Coordinates of C-alpha atoms in Angstrom, one line a residue:
Chain A
X1 CA 256.9 127.9 -39.0
X2 CA 257.2 128.9 -35.5
X3 CA 260.1 126.6 -34.9
X4 CA 262.4 128.7 -37.0
X5 CA 261.6 131.8 -35.1
X6 CA 262.9 130.5 -31.8
X7 CA 264.1 133.1 -29.4
X8 CA 267.8 134.0 -29.3
X9 CA 270.2 136.8 -29.9
X10 CA 269.9 136.4 -33.6
X11 CA 266.1 136.1 -33.7
X12 CA 265.5 139.3 -35.7
X13 CA 268.2 138.4 -38.2
X14 CA 266.8 135.0 -38.6
X15 CA 263.3 136.3 -39.1
X16 CA 264.7 138.6 -41.8
X17 CA 266.4 135.6 -43.4
X18 CA 263.2 133.6 -43.2
X19 CA 261.1 136.2 -45.0
X20 CA 263.8 136.9 -47.6
X21 CA 264.4 133.2 -48.4
X22 CA 260.6 132.5 -48.5
X23 CA 260.2 135.2 -51.1
X24 CA 263.2 133.8 -53.1
X25 CA 261.7 130.4 -53.1
X26 CA 258.3 131.8 -54.0
X27 CA 259.5 133.9 -56.9
X28 CA 261.5 131.0 -58.3
X29 CA 258.5 128.6 -58.1
X30 CA 256.1 131.2 -59.5
X31 CA 258.5 131.9 -62.4
X32 CA 258.6 128.2 -63.3
X33 CA 254.7 128.0 -63.1
X34 CA 254.2 131.0 -65.2
X35 CA 256.6 129.8 -67.9
X36 CA 254.7 126.5 -68.1
X37 CA 251.1 127.3 -67.3
X38 CA 249.7 124.0 -68.7
X39 CA 249.2 122.6 -65.2
X40 CA 247.4 125.7 -63.9
X41 CA 245.1 125.8 -66.9
X42 CA 244.4 122.1 -66.6
X43 CA 243.6 122.5 -62.9
X44 CA 241.0 125.1 -63.7
X45 CA 239.5 123.1 -66.5
X46 CA 238.0 120.5 -64.2
X47 CA 235.9 122.8 -62.1
X48 CA 234.9 124.8 -65.2
X49 CA 233.7 121.6 -66.8
X50 CA 231.7 120.7 -63.7
X51 CA 230.2 124.2 -63.8
X52 CA 229.2 124.0 -67.4
X53 CA 228.1 120.4 -67.7
X54 CA 226.8 119.7 -64.2
X55 CA 225.7 123.1 -62.9
X56 CA 222.6 123.5 -65.2
X57 CA 221.2 120.2 -63.8
X58 CA 221.1 121.8 -60.4
X59 CA 219.1 124.8 -61.4
X60 CA 215.7 123.2 -61.2
X61 CA 216.7 121.5 -57.9
X62 CA 217.8 124.7 -56.1
X63 CA 214.4 125.5 -54.4
X64 CA 214.2 121.9 -53.0
X65 CA 217.8 122.3 -51.6
X66 CA 216.8 125.5 -49.9
X67 CA 218.8 127.9 -52.0
X68 CA 217.5 130.8 -54.1
X69 CA 220.3 130.4 -56.6
X70 CA 221.7 127.0 -57.6
X71 CA 225.2 128.4 -58.2
X72 CA 225.3 129.9 -54.8
X73 CA 225.2 126.3 -53.6
X74 CA 227.4 124.8 -56.3
X75 CA 230.3 127.2 -56.8
X76 CA 231.5 126.9 -53.1
X77 CA 231.9 123.2 -53.7
X78 CA 233.8 123.8 -56.9
X79 CA 236.1 126.3 -55.1
X80 CA 236.9 123.7 -52.5
X81 CA 237.5 121.1 -55.2
X82 CA 239.9 123.6 -56.9
X83 CA 241.7 124.3 -53.7
X84 CA 242.1 120.6 -52.8
X85 CA 242.8 118.9 -56.1
X86 CA 245.1 121.6 -57.5
X87 CA 247.1 121.6 -54.3
X88 CA 247.2 117.8 -53.6
X89 CA 249.1 117.2 -56.8
X90 CA 251.8 119.9 -56.4
X91 CA 253.9 117.1 -54.9
X92 CA 254.6 115.8 -58.4
X93 CA 256.6 118.9 -59.2
X94 CA 258.5 118.5 -56.0
X95 CA 259.5 115.0 -56.8
X96 CA 260.8 116.0 -60.1
X97 CA 262.8 118.8 -58.4
X98 CA 264.1 116.3 -55.9
X99 CA 265.2 114.1 -58.7
X100 CA 267.0 117.0 -60.3
X101 CA 268.8 117.5 -57.0
X102 CA 267.2 120.9 -56.3
X103 CA 265.9 120.0 -52.9
X104 CA 269.3 118.7 -51.7
X105 CA 271.0 121.8 -53.0
X106 CA 268.5 124.0 -51.1
X107 CA 268.9 122.0 -48.0
X108 CA 272.6 122.4 -48.0
X109 CA 272.2 126.2 -48.1
X110 CA 271.6 128.1 -44.9
X111 CA 268.0 128.9 -45.8
X112 CA 265.5 127.9 -43.1
X113 CA 263.8 124.6 -44.1
X114 CA 260.4 126.1 -43.4
X115 CA 261.1 128.8 -46.0
X116 CA 261.7 126.2 -48.6
X117 CA 258.2 124.8 -48.0
X118 CA 256.4 128.1 -47.4
X119 CA 257.8 129.7 -50.6
X120 CA 256.4 126.9 -52.7
X121 CA 253.1 126.9 -50.8
X122 CA 252.6 130.6 -51.4
X123 CA 253.0 130.0 -55.1
X124 CA 250.3 127.4 -55.0
X125 CA 248.1 129.7 -53.0
X126 CA 248.5 132.4 -55.6
X127 CA 247.7 130.0 -58.4
X128 CA 244.5 128.9 -56.7
X129 CA 243.6 132.6 -56.0
X130 CA 243.8 133.4 -59.7
X131 CA 242.0 130.2 -60.7
X132 CA 239.3 131.0 -58.1
X133 CA 238.7 134.4 -59.5
X134 CA 238.5 133.1 -63.0
X135 CA 236.1 130.3 -61.8
X136 CA 233.8 132.9 -60.0
X137 CA 233.9 135.1 -63.1
X138 CA 232.8 132.2 -65.3
X139 CA 230.1 131.3 -62.7
X140 CA 228.7 134.8 -63.1
X141 CA 228.1 134.1 -66.7
X142 CA 226.1 131.1 -65.8
X143 CA 224.0 133.0 -63.4
X144 CA 225.8 133.1 -60.0
X145 CA 224.4 135.7 -57.6
X146 CA 226.2 136.4 -54.4
X147 CA 227.4 139.4 -52.4
X148 CA 230.8 140.7 -53.2
X149 CA 232.4 140.2 -49.8
X150 CA 231.1 136.7 -49.6
X151 CA 232.8 136.0 -52.9
X152 CA 236.1 137.5 -51.8
X153 CA 236.0 135.5 -48.5
X154 CA 235.0 132.3 -50.4
X155 CA 237.9 132.5 -52.8
X156 CA 240.3 133.4 -49.9
X157 CA 239.1 130.4 -47.9
X158 CA 239.7 128.1 -50.9
X159 CA 243.2 129.5 -51.3
X160 CA 243.9 128.8 -47.6
X161 CA 242.6 125.3 -48.1
X162 CA 245.1 125.0 -50.9
X163 CA 247.9 126.1 -48.6
X164 CA 247.0 123.2 -46.2
X165 CA 246.8 120.6 -48.9
X166 CA 249.9 121.8 -50.8
X167 CA 252.0 121.5 -47.7
X168 CA 250.6 118.0 -47.1
X169 CA 251.3 117.1 -50.6
X170 CA 254.9 118.3 -50.3
X171 CA 255.4 116.5 -47.1
X172 CA 254.1 113.2 -48.5
X173 CA 256.0 113.7 -51.8
X174 CA 259.3 114.2 -49.9
X175 CA 258.7 111.0 -47.9
X176 CA 257.6 108.8 -50.8
X177 CA 259.8 110.3 -53.6
X178 CA 257.8 108.4 -56.2
X179 CA 255.0 109.6 -58.5
X180 CA 253.7 106.1 -58.7
X181 CA 253.1 106.0 -55.0
X182 CA 251.9 109.6 -54.7
X183 CA 249.1 109.5 -57.2
X184 CA 247.0 106.7 -55.8
X185 CA 247.6 108.0 -52.2
X186 CA 246.5 111.5 -53.1
X187 CA 243.5 110.2 -55.0
X188 CA 242.7 107.9 -52.1
X189 CA 242.7 110.9 -49.7
X190 CA 240.9 113.4 -52.0
X191 CA 238.0 111.4 -53.3
X192 CA 236.4 110.3 -50.0
X193 CA 237.1 113.7 -48.5
X194 CA 235.4 115.4 -51.5
X195 CA 232.4 113.0 -51.6
X196 CA 231.9 113.3 -47.9
X197 CA 232.0 117.1 -48.0
X198 CA 228.8 117.4 -50.1
X199 CA 230.4 119.5 -52.7
X200 CA 227.9 118.4 -55.4
X201 CA 224.8 118.2 -53.2
X202 CA 224.8 119.3 -49.6
X203 CA 224.8 116.4 -47.1
X204 CA 222.2 117.4 -44.5
X205 CA 220.0 115.6 -42.0
X206 CA 217.2 116.1 -44.4
X207 CA 218.9 114.9 -47.6
X208 CA 221.1 112.0 -46.4
X209 CA 220.7 108.8 -44.4
X210 CA 221.7 109.4 -40.7
X211 CA 224.9 107.4 -40.9
X212 CA 226.1 109.3 -44.0
X213 CA 225.3 112.6 -42.3
X214 CA 227.2 111.6 -39.2
X215 CA 230.2 110.3 -41.1
X216 CA 230.3 113.5 -43.2
X217 CA 230.2 115.6 -40.0
X218 CA 233.6 114.2 -39.0
X219 CA 235.0 115.4 -42.3
X220 CA 236.6 118.9 -41.8
X221 CA 236.2 119.7 -45.5
X222 CA 232.4 119.5 -45.2
X223 CA 232.5 122.4 -42.7
X224 CA 234.7 124.4 -45.0
X225 CA 232.3 123.9 -47.9
X226 CA 229.4 124.8 -45.6
X227 CA 231.3 127.9 -44.5
X228 CA 231.9 129.1 -48.0
X229 CA 228.2 128.5 -48.8
X230 CA 227.3 130.7 -45.9
X231 CA 229.7 133.3 -47.1
X232 CA 228.1 133.2 -50.6
X233 CA 224.7 133.5 -49.0
X234 CA 225.9 136.7 -47.3
X235 CA 226.1 135.2 -43.8
X236 CA 229.7 136.3 -43.4
X237 CA 229.6 136.3 -39.6
X238 CA 227.3 133.3 -39.0
X239 CA 228.3 130.3 -36.9
X240 CA 228.6 128.1 -40.0
X241 CA 230.9 130.6 -41.7
X242 CA 233.0 131.0 -38.5
X243 CA 233.4 127.3 -38.2
X244 CA 234.6 127.3 -41.9
X245 CA 237.3 129.9 -41.2
X246 CA 238.4 128.2 -38.0
X247 CA 238.7 124.7 -39.5
X248 CA 240.5 126.1 -42.6
X249 CA 243.0 127.9 -40.5
X250 CA 243.6 124.8 -38.3
X251 CA 244.2 122.7 -41.5
X252 CA 246.7 125.3 -42.7
X253 CA 248.5 125.2 -39.4
X254 CA 248.7 121.4 -39.4
X255 CA 249.7 121.3 -43.1
X256 CA 252.5 123.8 -42.8
X257 CA 253.8 122.2 -39.6
X258 CA 253.9 118.8 -41.4
X259 CA 255.6 120.3 -44.4
X260 CA 258.2 122.2 -42.5
X261 CA 258.9 119.2 -40.3
X262 CA 259.4 116.9 -43.3
X263 CA 261.8 119.4 -44.9
X264 CA 263.7 119.7 -41.7
X265 CA 263.9 116.0 -41.1
X266 CA 267.1 114.5 -42.6
X267 CA 266.9 111.8 -45.2
X268 CA 267.0 108.4 -43.7
Chain B
X1 CA 289.7 122.8 -43.0
X2 CA 288.1 119.6 -42.0
X3 CA 288.8 117.6 -38.9
X4 CA 286.6 114.6 -38.1
X5 CA 287.0 112.1 -35.3
X6 CA 285.1 108.9 -35.0
X7 CA 282.4 110.1 -37.4
X8 CA 279.8 107.3 -37.7
X9 CA 276.4 106.7 -39.0
X10 CA 274.1 103.8 -38.3
X11 CA 270.9 103.3 -40.2
X12 CA 268.2 101.3 -38.5
X13 CA 266.4 99.1 -41.0
X14 CA 263.8 96.4 -40.6
X15 CA 266.6 93.8 -40.4
X16 CA 268.5 95.7 -37.7
X17 CA 271.2 98.3 -37.4
X18 CA 273.4 98.8 -40.4
X19 CA 276.7 100.6 -40.0
X20 CA 277.0 102.7 -43.1
X21 CA 280.1 104.5 -41.7
X22 CA 281.8 102.9 -38.7
X23 CA 284.1 105.6 -37.6
X24 CA 286.0 108.0 -39.8
X25 CA 288.9 110.1 -38.7
X26 CA 290.1 112.6 -41.3
X27 CA 292.0 115.8 -41.6
X28 CA 292.0 118.1 -44.6
X29 CA 294.2 121.2 -44.7
X30 CA 293.4 124.4 -46.5
X31 CA 294.3 124.4 -50.2
X32 CA 294.4 120.7 -50.6
X33 CA 292.6 118.6 -53.2
X34 CA 291.7 115.5 -51.3
X35 CA 290.1 112.4 -53.0
X36 CA 287.8 110.2 -51.1
X37 CA 288.0 106.8 -52.8
X38 CA 286.1 103.7 -52.4
X39 CA 283.8 101.2 -54.2
X40 CA 280.0 101.8 -54.3
X41 CA 278.5 101.2 -50.9
X42 CA 281.8 101.8 -49.0
X43 CA 280.4 104.8 -47.1
X44 CA 281.7 107.6 -49.3
X45 CA 278.4 109.4 -49.9
X46 CA 277.2 108.8 -46.3
X47 CA 280.4 110.4 -45.0
X48 CA 280.1 113.3 -47.4
X49 CA 276.4 113.9 -46.5
X50 CA 277.5 114.0 -42.8
X51 CA 280.3 116.5 -43.5
X52 CA 277.9 118.7 -45.5
X53 CA 275.2 118.7 -42.7
X54 CA 272.7 116.7 -44.7
X55 CA 272.9 113.8 -42.4
X56 CA 273.3 113.9 -38.7
X57 CA 276.2 111.7 -37.4
X58 CA 275.2 108.9 -35.0
X59 CA 278.5 109.3 -33.3
X60 CA 281.6 111.3 -33.5
X61 CA 282.3 114.9 -34.1
X62 CA 283.8 117.2 -36.8
X63 CA 284.9 120.7 -37.4
X64 CA 284.1 121.8 -41.0
X65 CA 285.4 125.1 -42.3
X66 CA 286.0 126.3 -38.8
X67 CA 282.5 125.5 -37.4
X68 CA 281.3 122.6 -35.3
X69 CA 279.3 120.2 -37.4
X70 CA 276.9 119.2 -34.7
X71 CA 276.2 122.4 -32.9
X72 CA 276.6 125.0 -35.6
X73 CA 275.5 123.4 -38.9
X74 CA 274.2 126.8 -40.1
X75 CA 277.7 128.3 -40.2
X76 CA 279.0 125.2 -41.8
X77 CA 276.4 125.5 -44.5
X78 CA 277.3 129.2 -45.1
X79 CA 280.9 128.4 -45.6
X80 CA 280.9 125.3 -47.8
X81 CA 279.9 124.5 -51.3
X82 CA 278.4 121.2 -52.2
X83 CA 278.1 119.8 -55.7
X84 CA 275.9 116.7 -55.3
X85 CA 275.9 113.7 -57.6
X86 CA 272.2 114.2 -58.3
X87 CA 272.6 117.7 -59.7
X88 CA 271.2 121.0 -58.4
X89 CA 269.1 122.7 -61.1
X90 CA 265.5 122.1 -62.3
X91 CA 265.2 121.1 -65.9
X92 CA 262.3 123.6 -66.3
X93 CA 264.3 126.6 -64.9
X94 CA 266.8 128.7 -66.7
X95 CA 270.5 128.3 -66.0
X96 CA 271.3 131.9 -64.9
X97 CA 268.2 132.3 -62.8
X98 CA 269.0 129.1 -60.9
X99 CA 272.4 130.4 -60.1
X100 CA 271.1 133.8 -58.9
X101 CA 268.3 132.2 -56.8
X102 CA 270.8 129.9 -55.2
X103 CA 273.0 132.8 -54.3
X104 CA 270.1 134.7 -52.8
X105 CA 269.6 131.8 -50.3
X106 CA 273.1 132.5 -49.1
X107 CA 272.3 136.2 -48.5
X108 CA 274.3 137.3 -51.6
X109 CA 272.6 140.4 -53.1
X110 CA 271.1 140.1 -56.6
X111 CA 273.7 142.4 -58.4
X112 CA 276.7 140.6 -56.8
X113 CA 275.1 137.2 -57.6
X114 CA 274.6 138.2 -61.3
X115 CA 278.2 139.5 -61.6
X116 CA 279.7 136.4 -60.0
X117 CA 277.4 134.1 -61.9
X118 CA 278.4 135.6 -65.3
X119 CA 282.1 135.3 -64.3
X120 CA 281.6 131.7 -63.3
X121 CA 279.9 130.9 -66.5
X122 CA 282.8 132.4 -68.4
X123 CA 285.3 130.5 -66.3
X124 CA 283.4 127.2 -66.6
X125 CA 282.9 127.4 -70.4
X126 CA 279.2 128.1 -70.1
X127 CA 279.3 131.3 -72.1
X128 CA 276.0 132.0 -73.8
X129 CA 274.0 129.5 -71.8
X130 CA 272.7 132.0 -69.2
X131 CA 269.2 132.1 -70.6
X132 CA 269.0 128.4 -71.6
X133 CA 266.6 126.0 -69.9
X134 CA 268.7 123.6 -67.8
X135 CA 267.0 120.6 -69.4
X136 CA 268.5 121.5 -72.8
X137 CA 272.1 121.5 -71.6
X138 CA 274.5 118.6 -72.3
X139 CA 275.6 116.4 -69.4
X140 CA 278.9 118.1 -69.2
X141 CA 277.4 121.6 -69.3
X142 CA 274.8 120.7 -66.6
X143 CA 277.6 119.3 -64.4
X144 CA 279.6 122.5 -64.8
X145 CA 276.4 124.5 -64.0
X146 CA 276.2 122.5 -60.8
X147 CA 279.7 123.6 -60.0
X148 CA 278.8 127.2 -60.6
X149 CA 275.8 126.7 -58.2
X150 CA 278.2 125.3 -55.6
X151 CA 280.6 128.2 -56.0
X152 CA 278.3 131.2 -56.3
X153 CA 278.7 132.1 -52.6
X154 CA 282.5 131.8 -52.8
X155 CA 282.9 129.0 -50.3
X156 CA 286.4 128.2 -48.9
X157 CA 285.7 124.5 -49.0
X158 CA 284.0 122.7 -51.8
X159 CA 282.6 119.2 -51.7
X160 CA 282.2 117.4 -55.0
X161 CA 280.4 114.1 -55.0
X162 CA 281.5 112.0 -58.0
X163 CA 281.8 115.0 -60.2
X164 CA 282.5 113.2 -63.4
X165 CA 280.2 110.1 -63.2
X166 CA 278.3 109.7 -66.4
X167 CA 280.5 112.1 -68.4
X168 CA 282.3 111.2 -71.6
X169 CA 286.1 111.1 -71.4
X170 CA 286.6 114.5 -73.0
X171 CA 284.1 116.2 -70.7
X172 CA 285.8 114.5 -67.7
X173 CA 289.2 115.7 -68.7
X174 CA 287.7 119.2 -69.2
X175 CA 286.1 119.1 -65.7
X176 CA 289.4 118.1 -64.1
X177 CA 290.9 121.3 -65.4
X178 CA 288.2 123.3 -63.7
X179 CA 288.6 121.4 -60.5
X180 CA 292.3 122.1 -60.4
X181 CA 291.5 125.8 -61.1
X182 CA 289.4 125.9 -58.0
X183 CA 292.5 125.4 -56.0
X184 CA 295.0 127.1 -58.1
X185 CA 293.0 130.2 -59.0
X186 CA 290.6 130.6 -56.1
X187 CA 292.6 129.0 -53.3
X188 CA 289.7 126.7 -52.4
X189 CA 290.0 123.5 -50.6
X190 CA 288.4 120.6 -52.5
X191 CA 287.1 117.4 -51.1
X192 CA 285.9 115.0 -53.8
X193 CA 284.6 111.5 -53.9
X194 CA 285.2 109.3 -56.9
X195 CA 285.4 105.7 -57.8
X196 CA 287.6 106.4 -60.8
X197 CA 291.2 105.6 -60.0
X198 CA 292.6 107.6 -62.8
X199 CA 290.6 110.6 -61.6
X200 CA 292.0 110.4 -58.1
X201 CA 295.5 109.9 -59.6
X202 CA 295.3 112.8 -61.9
X203 CA 293.6 115.3 -59.6
X204 CA 294.3 114.7 -55.9
X205 CA 297.1 115.8 -53.7
X206 CA 296.1 113.2 -51.2
X207 CA 293.8 110.2 -51.2
X208 CA 291.7 108.7 -48.5
X209 CA 290.6 105.1 -49.2
X210 CA 287.4 104.1 -47.5
X211 CA 286.1 100.5 -47.4
X212 CA 283.3 98.9 -45.3
X213 CA 282.7 102.2 -43.6
X214 CA 286.2 102.9 -42.4
X215 CA 289.3 104.6 -43.8
X216 CA 291.8 101.9 -44.7
X217 CA 294.6 104.0 -46.2
X218 CA 295.7 107.5 -46.9
X219 CA 298.5 109.3 -48.7
X220 CA 299.5 110.9 -51.9
X221 CA 298.8 108.8 -55.0
X222 CA 302.6 108.2 -55.3
X223 CA 303.0 107.2 -51.6
X224 CA 300.1 104.9 -51.7
X225 CA 301.4 103.1 -54.8
X226 CA 304.9 102.8 -53.5
X227 CA 303.9 101.8 -50.0
X228 CA 301.5 99.1 -50.9
X229 CA 302.5 97.4 -54.1
X230 CA 305.9 98.4 -55.4
X231 CA 306.8 98.5 -59.1
X232 CA 306.5 95.4 -61.2
X233 CA 309.5 94.4 -63.2
X234 CA 308.8 92.0 -66.0
X235 CA 311.8 90.2 -67.5
X236 CA 311.4 88.2 -70.8
X237 CA 314.1 85.5 -71.1
X238 CA 315.6 84.7 -74.5
X239 CA 316.2 81.0 -73.7
X240 CA 313.8 78.9 -71.7
X241 CA 316.6 77.2 -69.7
X242 CA 317.6 80.6 -68.2
X243 CA 314.2 81.3 -66.6
X244 CA 315.0 79.7 -63.3
X245 CA 318.4 81.5 -63.0
X246 CA 316.8 84.8 -63.9
X247 CA 314.1 84.3 -61.2
X248 CA 316.9 83.5 -58.7
X249 CA 318.7 86.7 -59.5
X250 CA 315.5 88.7 -59.3
X251 CA 314.7 87.2 -55.9
X252 CA 317.8 88.8 -54.5
X253 CA 316.3 92.3 -55.0
X254 CA 315.8 94.0 -51.6
X255 CA 312.2 93.7 -50.3
X256 CA 311.1 92.0 -53.5
X257 CA 308.1 89.7 -53.7
X258 CA 308.8 86.1 -54.7
X259 CA 309.2 86.1 -58.5
X260 CA 306.4 84.6 -60.5
X261 CA 307.2 82.7 -63.7
X262 CA 304.9 82.5 -66.7
X263 CA 306.4 80.7 -69.7
X264 CA 309.6 82.7 -70.5
X265 CA 308.7 85.8 -68.5
X266 CA 309.6 86.4 -64.9
X267 CA 307.7 89.0 -62.9
X268 CA 308.9 90.5 -59.6
X269 CA 307.5 93.3 -57.5
X270 CA 309.8 95.6 -55.4
X271 CA 309.4 99.0 -53.9
X272 CA 311.3 101.6 -55.9
X273 CA 311.7 99.1 -58.6
X274 CA 312.9 101.6 -61.2
X275 CA 316.0 102.5 -59.1
X276 CA 316.8 98.8 -58.8
X277 CA 316.4 98.0 -62.5
X278 CA 319.9 99.0 -63.7
X279 CA 321.6 97.0 -61.0
X280 CA 319.4 94.0 -61.8
X281 CA 320.3 94.1 -65.5
X282 CA 324.0 94.3 -64.7
X283 CA 323.7 91.3 -62.3
X284 CA 321.8 89.3 -65.0
X285 CA 324.5 90.3 -67.6
X286 CA 327.3 89.2 -65.3
X287 CA 325.8 85.7 -65.1
X288 CA 325.4 85.5 -68.8
X289 CA 321.6 85.5 -68.8
X290 CA 320.1 87.0 -71.9
X291 CA 316.9 89.0 -72.1
X292 CA 314.5 89.7 -74.9
X293 CA 313.0 92.6 -73.2
X294 CA 312.3 94.4 -69.9
X295 CA 309.2 96.1 -68.8
X296 CA 308.7 98.3 -65.7
X297 CA 305.1 98.7 -64.6
X298 CA 304.3 101.4 -62.1
X299 CA 301.5 100.3 -59.8
X300 CA 298.1 101.7 -60.4
X301 CA 295.7 102.8 -57.7
X302 CA 293.7 99.7 -58.7
X303 CA 296.7 97.6 -57.5
X304 CA 296.7 99.6 -54.3
X305 CA 293.0 99.0 -53.8
X306 CA 293.3 95.3 -54.6
X307 CA 296.1 94.9 -52.0
X308 CA 294.2 96.9 -49.4
X309 CA 290.8 95.4 -49.7
X310 CA 291.3 92.2 -51.6
X311 CA 289.0 93.3 -54.3
X312 CA 289.2 95.5 -57.4
X313 CA 287.7 99.0 -57.3
X314 CA 286.6 98.7 -60.9
X315 CA 283.3 97.5 -61.7
X316 CA 282.4 96.4 -65.2
X317 CA 280.3 99.4 -66.2
X318 CA 282.9 102.0 -65.3
X319 CA 286.1 100.2 -66.2
X320 CA 288.8 102.9 -66.6
X321 CA 292.0 102.5 -68.6
X322 CA 294.8 103.2 -66.2
X323 CA 298.1 103.9 -67.8
X324 CA 300.1 101.0 -66.3
X325 CA 303.3 101.4 -68.3
X326 CA 303.8 105.1 -67.5
X327 CA 307.1 105.5 -65.7

């Protein structure tokens, strides 16, 4: 992002263009998503199914895992799953747009390349925000108990995580330009990341073999999940929560940088 | 409007460097329709993508629509319209909205964009399709929608990449009318690539022929045809024993190729053949040589291409019927 805001006589004008074009791309992408909400609904279906069909199994285990409320432990994992899985597959839409020539048409316009990515990513963030709110609402019906601000921060963190993974997905999609290559690659990234983040059952020194615990410690997503769990438990300012925010923001920065860079790079 | 010198693009592949375009010099003046002609893989699209800022030239420089291609691609982008071969609209989106959103990216305000879009839809025979999903449009309609997308910011220079590929003959002829109108009604300069010879012939004021990454010829369609091949004169002898004498008379035509004989017909090629025909017939008559018939074939651009590159521009799938007998 920062690269488009380079200093110069026309900096202010360029910044104006950047905001305006980002919003144009965002509105266009959102309009297409709203007209065809199948994907957004499908994306929500997976965590809701986990919630309904797996959540009840955790209820009796909650005390053993050190939580007063099983859903306080489980819903943060589902939010992360929502943010990751929903966002990782947005690249499919981009490939179809690329095939239609939309990306090329946008790249021959004077719009900043980063605006072309960011506008789409904002749409994906909004979709995950809405999905997250629905998920939390459904979780309440199942018996989730958590402080309001913890919930708000948790959903926001998941949405930010979506921004990181959506950017990554766009970058990879634009390089691969093939659904057949994108699907296995994204699954290959997502599955180990999810399993190693302890979204279903927390991976701790007490619950896991030492090697598994160490391997999972390297996984940034684990710290995001732990962060949201701390938020849900009401420890908004705790070290664990702070690590969660910091890592999420770092992932967003890396993701957007990659995305913008890929859009700026000419086709080879 | 366009001035390029030594524009080149080299791709590095695993097998080494590939020169897609080896060094293109070209000039296009305002108000011209220029055709960029060449077989697939000749470097047409690569050159076009360089001129439209989508690909950075490896070497060379160019001024496009008054701005330096290398140092000021932003200004080039603002001033040109580009209608890509691959299209420009999402199937899921609605036609009118795509056009407006595209205009917004050029800094055109919404009201102006809508007004211009509606006018373009009317001019391009897209009336009543404003609210339609792009995926439901016919091939010709979607192509014309691409043109509307490319024109919405009123560029002075329009690039069209193989605008009629994949269209049926009626839709192609229809699109040609619209391309001519770009120049005649809007005063735009048009630079189009094609591998259809009849298209270049029918549309373009000037043609640049590219082959193996370099420009091998340029001129108006008429100039190219005259310069390179000349007209073919086909003489059908009444009596077989006259054939040799007829060939001898034909060989005396100025700048003529050696006559070829096939059965009772003699064929000779000469520049400006039609102006020589009357004299030739008188000379044959004076020697008492009788003819069954005479045919004058104007050269086609395919003849030009064959002469220039040693291969035909046509490939089986897109064979076009060129009107060889038209005089």
